[in-house]
Short mmCIF file of C-alpha atoms and ligand atoms in Angstrom, two decimals:
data_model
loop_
_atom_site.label_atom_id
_atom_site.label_comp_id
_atom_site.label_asym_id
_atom_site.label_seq_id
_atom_site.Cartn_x
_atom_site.Cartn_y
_atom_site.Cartn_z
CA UNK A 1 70.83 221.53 -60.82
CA UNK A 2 69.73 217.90 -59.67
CA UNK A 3 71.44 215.96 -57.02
CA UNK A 4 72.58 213.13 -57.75
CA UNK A 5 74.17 209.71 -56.12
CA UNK A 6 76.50 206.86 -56.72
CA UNK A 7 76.27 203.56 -54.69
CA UNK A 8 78.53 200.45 -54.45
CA UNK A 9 78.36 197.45 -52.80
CA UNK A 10 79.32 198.14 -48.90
CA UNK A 11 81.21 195.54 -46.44
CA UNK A 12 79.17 196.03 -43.39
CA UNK A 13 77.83 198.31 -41.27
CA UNK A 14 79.11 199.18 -37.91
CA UNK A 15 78.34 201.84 -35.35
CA UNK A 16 75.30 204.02 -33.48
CA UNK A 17 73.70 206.39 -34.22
CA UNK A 18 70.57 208.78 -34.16
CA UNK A 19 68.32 209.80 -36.76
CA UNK A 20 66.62 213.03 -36.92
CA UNK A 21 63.06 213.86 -35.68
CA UNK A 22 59.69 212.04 -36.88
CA UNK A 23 58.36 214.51 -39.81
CA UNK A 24 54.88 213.62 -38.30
CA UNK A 25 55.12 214.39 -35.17
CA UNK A 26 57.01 218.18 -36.02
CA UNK A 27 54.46 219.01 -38.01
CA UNK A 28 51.85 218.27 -35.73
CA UNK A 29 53.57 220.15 -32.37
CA UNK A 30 54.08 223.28 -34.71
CA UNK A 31 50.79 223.50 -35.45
CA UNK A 32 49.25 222.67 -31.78
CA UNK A 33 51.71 224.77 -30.01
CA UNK A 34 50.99 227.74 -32.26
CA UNK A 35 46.85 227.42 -31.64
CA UNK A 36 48.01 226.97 -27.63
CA UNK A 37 47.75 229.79 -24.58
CA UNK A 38 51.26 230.28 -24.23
CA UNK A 39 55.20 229.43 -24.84
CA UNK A 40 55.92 226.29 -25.96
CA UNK A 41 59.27 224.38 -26.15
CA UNK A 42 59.71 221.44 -28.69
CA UNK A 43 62.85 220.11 -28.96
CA UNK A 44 64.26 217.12 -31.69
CA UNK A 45 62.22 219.31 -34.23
CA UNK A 46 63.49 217.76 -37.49
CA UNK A 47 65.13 220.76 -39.70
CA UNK A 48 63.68 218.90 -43.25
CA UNK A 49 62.46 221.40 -45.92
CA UNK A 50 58.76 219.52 -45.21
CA UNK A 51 58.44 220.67 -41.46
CA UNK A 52 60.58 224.26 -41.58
CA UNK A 53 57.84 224.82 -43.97
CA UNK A 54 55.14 224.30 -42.07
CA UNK A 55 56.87 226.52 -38.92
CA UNK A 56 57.21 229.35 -41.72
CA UNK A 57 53.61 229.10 -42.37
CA UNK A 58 53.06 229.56 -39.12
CA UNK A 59 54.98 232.90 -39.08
CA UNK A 60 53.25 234.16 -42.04
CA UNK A 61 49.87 233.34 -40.02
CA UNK A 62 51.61 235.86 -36.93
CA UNK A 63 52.93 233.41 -34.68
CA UNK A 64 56.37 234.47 -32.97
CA UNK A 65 58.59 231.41 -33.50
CA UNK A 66 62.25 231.11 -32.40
CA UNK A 67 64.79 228.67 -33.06
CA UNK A 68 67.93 229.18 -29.95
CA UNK A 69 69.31 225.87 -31.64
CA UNK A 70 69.19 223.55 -34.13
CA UNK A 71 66.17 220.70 -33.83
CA UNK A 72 65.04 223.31 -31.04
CA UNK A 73 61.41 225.94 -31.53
CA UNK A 74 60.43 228.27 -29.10
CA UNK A 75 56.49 229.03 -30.14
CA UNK A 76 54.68 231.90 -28.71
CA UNK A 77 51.29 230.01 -28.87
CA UNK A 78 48.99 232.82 -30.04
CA UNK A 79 45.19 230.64 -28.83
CA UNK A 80 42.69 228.66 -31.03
CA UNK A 81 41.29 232.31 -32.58
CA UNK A 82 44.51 234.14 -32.75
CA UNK A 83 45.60 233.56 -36.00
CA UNK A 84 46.24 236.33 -38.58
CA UNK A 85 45.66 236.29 -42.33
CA UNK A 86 48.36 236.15 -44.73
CA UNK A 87 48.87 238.36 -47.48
CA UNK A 88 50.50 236.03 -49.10
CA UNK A 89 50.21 232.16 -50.59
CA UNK A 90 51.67 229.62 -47.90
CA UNK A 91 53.84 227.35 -49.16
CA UNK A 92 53.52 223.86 -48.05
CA UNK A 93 56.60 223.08 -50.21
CA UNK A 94 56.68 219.00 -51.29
CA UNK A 95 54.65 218.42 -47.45
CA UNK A 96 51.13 216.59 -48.18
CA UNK A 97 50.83 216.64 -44.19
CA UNK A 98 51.71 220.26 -44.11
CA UNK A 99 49.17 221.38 -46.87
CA UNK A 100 46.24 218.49 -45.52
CA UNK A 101 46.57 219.26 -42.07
CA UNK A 102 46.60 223.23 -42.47
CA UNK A 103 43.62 222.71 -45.23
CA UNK A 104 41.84 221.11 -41.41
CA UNK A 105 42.77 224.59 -39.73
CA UNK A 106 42.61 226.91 -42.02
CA UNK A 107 39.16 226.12 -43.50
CA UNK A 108 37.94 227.07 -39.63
CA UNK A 109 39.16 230.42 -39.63
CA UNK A 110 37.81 233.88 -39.74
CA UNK A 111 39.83 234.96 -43.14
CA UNK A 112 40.99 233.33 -46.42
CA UNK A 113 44.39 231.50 -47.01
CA UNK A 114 45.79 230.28 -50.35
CA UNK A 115 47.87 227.39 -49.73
CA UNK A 116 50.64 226.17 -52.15
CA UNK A 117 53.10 223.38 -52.75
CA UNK A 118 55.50 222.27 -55.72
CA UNK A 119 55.42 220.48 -58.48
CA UNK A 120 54.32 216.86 -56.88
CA UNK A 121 52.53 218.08 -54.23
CA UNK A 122 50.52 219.72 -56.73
CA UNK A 123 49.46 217.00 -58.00
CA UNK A 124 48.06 214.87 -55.45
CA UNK A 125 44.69 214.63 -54.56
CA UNK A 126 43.25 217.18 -52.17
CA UNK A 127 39.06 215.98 -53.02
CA UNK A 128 40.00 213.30 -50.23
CA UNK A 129 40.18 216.09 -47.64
CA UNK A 130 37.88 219.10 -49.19
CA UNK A 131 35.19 216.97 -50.15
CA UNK A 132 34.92 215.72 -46.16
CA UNK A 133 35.38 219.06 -45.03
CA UNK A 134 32.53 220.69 -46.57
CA UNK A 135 30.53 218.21 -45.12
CA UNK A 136 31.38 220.34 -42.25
CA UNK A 137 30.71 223.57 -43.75
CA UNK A 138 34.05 224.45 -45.19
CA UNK A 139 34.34 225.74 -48.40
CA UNK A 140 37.56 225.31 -50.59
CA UNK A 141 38.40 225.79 -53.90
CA UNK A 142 41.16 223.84 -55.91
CA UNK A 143 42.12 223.02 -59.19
CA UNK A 144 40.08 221.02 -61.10
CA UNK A 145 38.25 220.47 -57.91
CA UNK A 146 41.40 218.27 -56.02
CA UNK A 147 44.67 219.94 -56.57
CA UNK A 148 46.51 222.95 -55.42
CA UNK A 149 46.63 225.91 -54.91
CA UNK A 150 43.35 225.38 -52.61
CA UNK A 151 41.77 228.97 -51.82
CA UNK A 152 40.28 228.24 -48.39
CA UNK A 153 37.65 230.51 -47.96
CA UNK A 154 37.38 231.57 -44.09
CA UNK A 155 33.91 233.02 -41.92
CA UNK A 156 32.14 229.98 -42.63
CA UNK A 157 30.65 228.34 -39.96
CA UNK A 158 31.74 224.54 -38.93
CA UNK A 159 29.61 221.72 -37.34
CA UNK A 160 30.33 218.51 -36.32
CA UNK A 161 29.31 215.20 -38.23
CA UNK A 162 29.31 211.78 -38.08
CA UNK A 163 32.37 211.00 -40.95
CA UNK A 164 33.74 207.66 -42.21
CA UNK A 165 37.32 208.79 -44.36
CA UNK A 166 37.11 205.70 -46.88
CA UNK A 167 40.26 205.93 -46.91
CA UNK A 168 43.25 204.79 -44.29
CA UNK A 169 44.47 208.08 -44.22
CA UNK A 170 46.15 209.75 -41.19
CA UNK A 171 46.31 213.66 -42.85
CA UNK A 172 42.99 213.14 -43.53
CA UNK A 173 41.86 212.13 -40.57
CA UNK A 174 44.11 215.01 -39.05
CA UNK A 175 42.59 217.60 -41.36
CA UNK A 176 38.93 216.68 -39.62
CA UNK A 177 40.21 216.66 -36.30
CA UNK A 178 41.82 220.24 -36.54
CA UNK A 179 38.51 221.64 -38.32
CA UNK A 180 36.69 219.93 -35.53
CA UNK A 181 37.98 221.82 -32.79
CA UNK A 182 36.47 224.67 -34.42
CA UNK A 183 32.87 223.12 -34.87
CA UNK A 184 29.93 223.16 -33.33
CA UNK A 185 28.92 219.60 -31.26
CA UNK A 186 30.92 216.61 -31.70
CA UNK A 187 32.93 215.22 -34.54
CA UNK A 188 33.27 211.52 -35.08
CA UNK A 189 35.63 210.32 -37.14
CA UNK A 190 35.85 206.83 -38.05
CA UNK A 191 38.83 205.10 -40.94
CA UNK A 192 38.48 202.09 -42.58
CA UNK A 193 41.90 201.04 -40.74
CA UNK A 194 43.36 202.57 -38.31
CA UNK A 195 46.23 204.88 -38.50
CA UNK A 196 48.77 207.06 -36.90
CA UNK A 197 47.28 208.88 -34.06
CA UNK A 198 49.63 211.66 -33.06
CA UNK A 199 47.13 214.28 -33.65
CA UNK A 200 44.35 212.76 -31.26
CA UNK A 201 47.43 211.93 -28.16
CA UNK A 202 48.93 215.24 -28.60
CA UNK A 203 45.31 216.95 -28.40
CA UNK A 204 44.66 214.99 -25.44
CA UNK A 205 48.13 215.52 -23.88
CA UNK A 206 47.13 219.41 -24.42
CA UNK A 207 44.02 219.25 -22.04
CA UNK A 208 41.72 218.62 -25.49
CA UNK A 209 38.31 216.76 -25.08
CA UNK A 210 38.37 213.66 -27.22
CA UNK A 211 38.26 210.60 -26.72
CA UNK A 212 39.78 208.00 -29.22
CA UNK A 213 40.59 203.95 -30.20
CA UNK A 214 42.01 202.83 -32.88
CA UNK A 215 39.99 203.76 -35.95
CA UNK A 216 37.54 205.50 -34.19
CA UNK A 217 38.05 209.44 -32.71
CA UNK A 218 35.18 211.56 -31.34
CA UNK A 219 36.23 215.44 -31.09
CA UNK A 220 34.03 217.76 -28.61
CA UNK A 221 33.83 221.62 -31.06
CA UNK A 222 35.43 224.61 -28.57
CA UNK A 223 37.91 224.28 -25.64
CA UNK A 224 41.23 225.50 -25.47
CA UNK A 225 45.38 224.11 -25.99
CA UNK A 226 47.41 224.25 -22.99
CA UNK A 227 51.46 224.76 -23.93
CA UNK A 228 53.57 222.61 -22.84
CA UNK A 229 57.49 220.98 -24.40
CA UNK A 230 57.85 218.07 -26.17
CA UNK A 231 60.53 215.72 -26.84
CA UNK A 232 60.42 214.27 -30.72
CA UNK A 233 61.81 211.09 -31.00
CA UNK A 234 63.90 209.52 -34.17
CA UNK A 235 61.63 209.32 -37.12
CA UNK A 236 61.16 205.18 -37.66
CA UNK A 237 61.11 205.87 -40.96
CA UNK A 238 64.19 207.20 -41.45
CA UNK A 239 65.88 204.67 -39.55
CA UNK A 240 63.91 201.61 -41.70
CA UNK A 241 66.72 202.45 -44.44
CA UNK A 242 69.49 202.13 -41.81
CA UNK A 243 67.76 199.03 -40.14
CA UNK A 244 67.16 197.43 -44.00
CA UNK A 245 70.89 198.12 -45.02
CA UNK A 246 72.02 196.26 -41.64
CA UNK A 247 70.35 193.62 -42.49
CA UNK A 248 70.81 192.92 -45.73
CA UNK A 249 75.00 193.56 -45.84
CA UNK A 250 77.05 190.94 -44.33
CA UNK A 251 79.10 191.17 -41.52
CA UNK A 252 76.95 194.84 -40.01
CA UNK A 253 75.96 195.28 -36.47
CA UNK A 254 74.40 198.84 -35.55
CA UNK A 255 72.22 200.66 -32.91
CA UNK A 256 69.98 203.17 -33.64
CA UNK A 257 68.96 205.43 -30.90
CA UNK A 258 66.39 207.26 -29.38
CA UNK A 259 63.97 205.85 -32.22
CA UNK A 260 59.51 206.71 -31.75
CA UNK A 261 58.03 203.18 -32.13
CA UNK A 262 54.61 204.06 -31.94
CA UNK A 263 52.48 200.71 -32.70
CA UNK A 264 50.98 202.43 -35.79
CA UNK A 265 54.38 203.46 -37.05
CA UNK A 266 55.57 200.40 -36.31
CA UNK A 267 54.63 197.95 -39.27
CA UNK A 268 58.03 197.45 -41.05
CA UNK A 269 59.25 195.84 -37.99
CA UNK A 270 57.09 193.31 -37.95
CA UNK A 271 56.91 193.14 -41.42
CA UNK A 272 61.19 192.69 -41.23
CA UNK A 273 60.69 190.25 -38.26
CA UNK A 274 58.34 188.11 -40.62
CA UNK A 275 61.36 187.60 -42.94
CA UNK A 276 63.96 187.05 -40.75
CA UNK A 277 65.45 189.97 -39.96
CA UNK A 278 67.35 190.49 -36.60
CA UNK A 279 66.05 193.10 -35.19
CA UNK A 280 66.11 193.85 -31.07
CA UNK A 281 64.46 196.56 -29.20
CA UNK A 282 65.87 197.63 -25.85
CA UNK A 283 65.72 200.74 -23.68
CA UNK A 284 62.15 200.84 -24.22
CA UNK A 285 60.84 204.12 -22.37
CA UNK A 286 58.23 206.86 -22.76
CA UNK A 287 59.25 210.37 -24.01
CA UNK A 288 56.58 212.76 -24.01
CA UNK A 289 53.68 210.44 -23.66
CA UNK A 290 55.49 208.39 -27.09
CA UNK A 291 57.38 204.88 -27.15
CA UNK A 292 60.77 205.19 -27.46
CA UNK A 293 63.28 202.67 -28.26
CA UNK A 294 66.86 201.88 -28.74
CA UNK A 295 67.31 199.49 -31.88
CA UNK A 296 70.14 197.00 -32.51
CA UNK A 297 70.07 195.39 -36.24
CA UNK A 298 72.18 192.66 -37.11
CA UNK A 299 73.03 190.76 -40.79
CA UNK A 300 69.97 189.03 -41.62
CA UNK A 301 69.08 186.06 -43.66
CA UNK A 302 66.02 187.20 -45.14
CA UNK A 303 63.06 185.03 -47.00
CA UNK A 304 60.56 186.18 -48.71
CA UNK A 305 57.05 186.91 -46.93
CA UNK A 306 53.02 187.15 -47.82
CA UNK A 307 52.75 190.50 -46.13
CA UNK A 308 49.47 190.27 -44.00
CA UNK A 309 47.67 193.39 -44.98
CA UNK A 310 46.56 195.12 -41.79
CA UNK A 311 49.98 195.91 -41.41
CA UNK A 312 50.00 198.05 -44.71
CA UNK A 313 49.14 201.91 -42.45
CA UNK A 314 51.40 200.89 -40.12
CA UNK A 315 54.36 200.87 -42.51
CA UNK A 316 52.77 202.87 -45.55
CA UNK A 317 55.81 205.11 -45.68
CA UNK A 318 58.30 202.20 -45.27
CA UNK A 319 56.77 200.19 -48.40
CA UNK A 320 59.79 201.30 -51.23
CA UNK A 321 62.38 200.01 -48.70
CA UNK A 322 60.42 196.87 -47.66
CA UNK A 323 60.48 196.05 -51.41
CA UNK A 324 64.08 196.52 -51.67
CA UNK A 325 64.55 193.94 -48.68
CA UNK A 326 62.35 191.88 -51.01
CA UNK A 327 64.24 191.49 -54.05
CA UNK A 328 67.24 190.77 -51.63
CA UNK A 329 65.47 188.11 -50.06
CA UNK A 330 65.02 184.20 -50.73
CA UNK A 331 61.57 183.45 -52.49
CA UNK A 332 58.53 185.40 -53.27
CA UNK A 333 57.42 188.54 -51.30
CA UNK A 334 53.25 189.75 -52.08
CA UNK A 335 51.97 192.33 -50.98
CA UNK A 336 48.14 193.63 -51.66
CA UNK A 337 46.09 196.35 -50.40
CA UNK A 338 48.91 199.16 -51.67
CA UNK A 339 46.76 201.31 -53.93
CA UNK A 340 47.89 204.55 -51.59
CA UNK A 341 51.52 203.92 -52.73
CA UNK A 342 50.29 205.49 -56.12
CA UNK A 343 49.34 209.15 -55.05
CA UNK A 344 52.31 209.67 -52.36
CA UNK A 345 55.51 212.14 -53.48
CA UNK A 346 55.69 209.42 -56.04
CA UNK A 347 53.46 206.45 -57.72
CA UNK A 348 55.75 204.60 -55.46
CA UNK A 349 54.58 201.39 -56.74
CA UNK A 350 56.06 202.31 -60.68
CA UNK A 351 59.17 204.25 -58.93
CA UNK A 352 59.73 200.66 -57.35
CA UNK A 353 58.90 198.45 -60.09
CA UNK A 354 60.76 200.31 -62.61
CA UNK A 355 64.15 200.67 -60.88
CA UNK A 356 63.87 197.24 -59.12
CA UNK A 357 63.21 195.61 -62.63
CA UNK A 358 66.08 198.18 -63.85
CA UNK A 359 68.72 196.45 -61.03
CA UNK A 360 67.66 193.07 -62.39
CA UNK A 361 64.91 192.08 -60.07
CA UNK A 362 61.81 189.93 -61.13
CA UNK A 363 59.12 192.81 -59.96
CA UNK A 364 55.11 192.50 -61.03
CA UNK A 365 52.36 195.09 -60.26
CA UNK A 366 48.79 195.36 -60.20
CA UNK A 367 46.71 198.79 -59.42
CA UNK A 368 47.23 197.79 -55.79
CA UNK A 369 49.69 195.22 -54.95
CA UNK A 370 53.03 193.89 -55.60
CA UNK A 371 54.68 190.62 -56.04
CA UNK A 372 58.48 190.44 -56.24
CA UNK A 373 61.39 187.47 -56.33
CA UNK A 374 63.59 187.56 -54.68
CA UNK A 375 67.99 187.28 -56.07
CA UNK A 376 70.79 189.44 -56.43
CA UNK A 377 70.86 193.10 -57.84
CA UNK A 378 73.20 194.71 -60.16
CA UNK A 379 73.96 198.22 -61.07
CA UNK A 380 71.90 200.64 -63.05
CA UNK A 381 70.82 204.41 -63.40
CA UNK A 382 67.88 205.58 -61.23
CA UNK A 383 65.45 207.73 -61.41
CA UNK A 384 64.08 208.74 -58.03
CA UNK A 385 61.30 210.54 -59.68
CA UNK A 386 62.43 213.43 -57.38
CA UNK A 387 60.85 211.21 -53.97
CA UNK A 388 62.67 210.67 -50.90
CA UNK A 389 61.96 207.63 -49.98
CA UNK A 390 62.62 205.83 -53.29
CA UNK A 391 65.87 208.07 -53.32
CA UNK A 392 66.55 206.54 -49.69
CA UNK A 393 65.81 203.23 -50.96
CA UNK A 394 67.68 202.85 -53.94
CA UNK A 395 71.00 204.13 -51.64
CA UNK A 396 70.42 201.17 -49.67
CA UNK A 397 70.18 198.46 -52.88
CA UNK A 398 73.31 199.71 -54.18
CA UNK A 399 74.96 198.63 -51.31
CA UNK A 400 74.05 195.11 -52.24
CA UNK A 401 74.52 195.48 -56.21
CA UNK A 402 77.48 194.64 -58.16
CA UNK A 403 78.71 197.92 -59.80
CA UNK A 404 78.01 201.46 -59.53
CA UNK A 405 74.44 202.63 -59.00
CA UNK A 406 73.44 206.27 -60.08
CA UNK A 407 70.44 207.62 -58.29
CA UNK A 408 69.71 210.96 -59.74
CA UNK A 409 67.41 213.77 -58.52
CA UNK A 410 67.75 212.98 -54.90
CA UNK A 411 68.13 217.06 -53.57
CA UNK A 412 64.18 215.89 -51.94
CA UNK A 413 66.04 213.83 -49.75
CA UNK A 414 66.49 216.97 -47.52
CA UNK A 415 62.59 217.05 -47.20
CA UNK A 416 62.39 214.19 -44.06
CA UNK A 417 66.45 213.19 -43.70
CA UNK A 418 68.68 216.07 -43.77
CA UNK A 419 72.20 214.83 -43.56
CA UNK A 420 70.98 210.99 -44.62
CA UNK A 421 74.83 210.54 -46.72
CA UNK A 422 76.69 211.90 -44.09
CA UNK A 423 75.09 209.69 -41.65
CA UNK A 424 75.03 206.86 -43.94
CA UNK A 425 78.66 207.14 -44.40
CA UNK A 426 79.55 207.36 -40.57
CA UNK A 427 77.72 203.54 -40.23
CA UNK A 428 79.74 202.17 -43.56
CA UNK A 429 77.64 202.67 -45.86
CA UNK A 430 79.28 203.13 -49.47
CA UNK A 431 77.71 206.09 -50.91
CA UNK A 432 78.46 209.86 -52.08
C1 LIG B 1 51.42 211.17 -42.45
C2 LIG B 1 50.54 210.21 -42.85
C3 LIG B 1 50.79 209.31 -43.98
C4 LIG B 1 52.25 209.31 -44.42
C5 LIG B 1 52.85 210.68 -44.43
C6 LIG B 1 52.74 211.34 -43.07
C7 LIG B 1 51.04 212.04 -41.33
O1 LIG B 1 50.00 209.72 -45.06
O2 LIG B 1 52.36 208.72 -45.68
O3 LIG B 1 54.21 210.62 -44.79
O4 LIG B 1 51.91 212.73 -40.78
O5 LIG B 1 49.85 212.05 -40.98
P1 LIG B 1 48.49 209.18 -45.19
O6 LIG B 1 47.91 209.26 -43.84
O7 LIG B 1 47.78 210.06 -46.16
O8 LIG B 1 48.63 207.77 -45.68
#
């Protein structure tokens, strides 16, 4: 049965709140504190379908995982070479970290592992990851050489190379960095821009050898993963919907707490800053080696911005909703340099277009960019292609639309922002 919502224009948003935990960063302490000497305690752990996956997966591979509360895990790190074969596929569910990062792992190990996923994670592109890898020595198999299920074949043996990704691609980078820790010598990794580096800090923070800058890592083969807790901050992209509706319905004031803002997660502020938007950090701290931040968003008049590209990585998750603030805004947005908006849990570009153009919005598209004009929205009937964010994003351009907006297939929602109406709700937002 599909899920389905209905949106109406809202009269401002008021309140605080919290968001749950950064998808990225979950996945990632799952999978160090399993491969770690010892007992582990991550708290903030966000309970989406995408990251209770990966935790399962662990399970299956023999690690002892408890959960004594919500948001909380308790792993019983079982080493780098403890890991036990699974009898059965692991399913990554709709997670291209999950299935990219374990693809990394996995490909080290002593045994085979078939890894799964559902229908759109099944068709993304998996070449981008296997293709590096066996440059390493890993051999995979997948469907039609890039999708899953990939059959990793295990007992091969890994060495490190000298890699350029050609593609701005964090998972990818992740995958090399978890097969390197198997390899012999040194990895290095270099990206054609950089991105999200949770995998190399939280290595580090774990007593790993490598050394890293932005778009460059170098990963020494052999060593071992101290455990240790974590705090997870609020994932920033689950709060760019809240910050976005703030800003673009009159008369809203809210703070968002307790928010990771990372300077490679951190693109769609600037990005929102560029047009206008009102947008203050305070309570800046550290959590866990991470910035953390308290965010207060206020009513915005927004205009319509040539978005310099470097900041594209930094916000690639946070493009649908940037777009939304675009067709809101006054004047033309552009935006170039998108082309990895097209194999996400969506073509997020044609999810975009297609519903923006639906609500009335003058929205143009090439392979890789964007160029929208900005005016007023009214309601229509959405298809969220079954993807999260555009799901997310839509929610927040009905609440600037005249008329009812229907949003259908959202149930994926609960992938990365479990509880996203509920909380939408508390702050004023008009949606059920
Ligand atoms: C992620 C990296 C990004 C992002 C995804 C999470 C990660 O993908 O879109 O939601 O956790 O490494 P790419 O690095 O492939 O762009």
């Amino acid at each position: 049965m599909s899920l389905d919502w209905q949106g109406r224009r809202s009269g401002g948003l008021t309140g605080q709140a919290t968001v749950p935990g950064d998808k990225s960063i979950s996945h990632r302490a799952i999978m160090l504190a399993a491969l770690a000497d010892g007992e582990s305690v991550i708290e903030g752990f966000l309970e989406g379908e995408d990251t209770r996956a990966t935790a399962r997966i662990f399970s299956q591979l023999g690690v002892r995982i408890e959960t004594p509360n919500p948001h909380t895990r308790v792993v019983h790190g079982v080493g780098l070479h403890g890991l036990q074969p699974s009898a059965e596929a692991l399913d990554c569910g709709n997670a291209g970290t999950g299935m990219r990062l374990l693809t990394g792992l996995l490909c080290a190990q002593a045994f085979d592992s078939v890894l799964v996923g559902d229908a759109s994670l099944s068709k993304r592109p998996m070449a981008r990851v296997i293709r590096l890898l066996e440059k390493m020595g890993a051999s995979v198999s997948a469907r039609d050489g890039n999708f899953a299920p990939l059959h990793i074949h295990g007992g091969q043996v890994l060495h490190g190379v000298e890699i350029d990704t050609q593609v701005a691609s964090a998972q990818v980078k992740s995958a090399l960095i978890f097969a390197a820790l198997y390899a012999q010598g040194e990895t290095v990794i270099t990206e054609p821009r950089p991105t999200r580096d949770y995998t190399e800090s939280m290595l580090k923070s774990l007593g790993w050898p490598i050394d890293y800058r932005p778009g460059e890592v170098l990963v020494h083969g052999g060593g071992s993963l101290k455990a240790g807790g974590m705090r997870i901050p609020g994932d920033i992209s689950s709060a760019a919907f809240l910050i976005a509706a703030a800003m673009l319905v009159p008369c809203s004031d809210i703070t968002l707490c307790n928010i990771g803002v990372n300077p490679r997660r951190t693109g769609i502020l600037s990005a929102f800053a560029l047009m206008g938007g009102r947008i203050e950090l305070f309570n800046e701290r550290r959590e866990s080696g991470e910035p953390v931040a308290d965010i207060r968003v206020r009513s915005s008049s927004l205009k319509g911005i040539d978005l310099p590209e470097h900041l594209v990585p930094d916000m690639i998750d946070e493009c649908p909703i940037f777009f939304v603030a675009a067709a809101l805004a006054t004047g033309k947005t552009r935006a170039t340099g998108l082309a990895e908006l097209r194999v996400k849990e969506s073509d997020r570009i044609a999810s975009m277009v297609k519903g923006l153009r639906a609500m009335g919005a003058q929205a143009v598209d090439s392979p890789d960019s964007v160029e929208i004009t900005g005016g007023t929205l009214h309601a229509a009937d959405i298809d969220s292609c079954e993807d999260h964010r555009i799901a997310m994003s839509f929610a927040v351009a009905a609440q600037c639309a005249d008329g009812v907006t229907a949003i259908h297939d959202c149930a994926n929602v609960a992938t990365s922002f479990p509880g996203f109406v509920a909380l939408a709700q508390s702050l004023g937002m008009n949606l059920e």
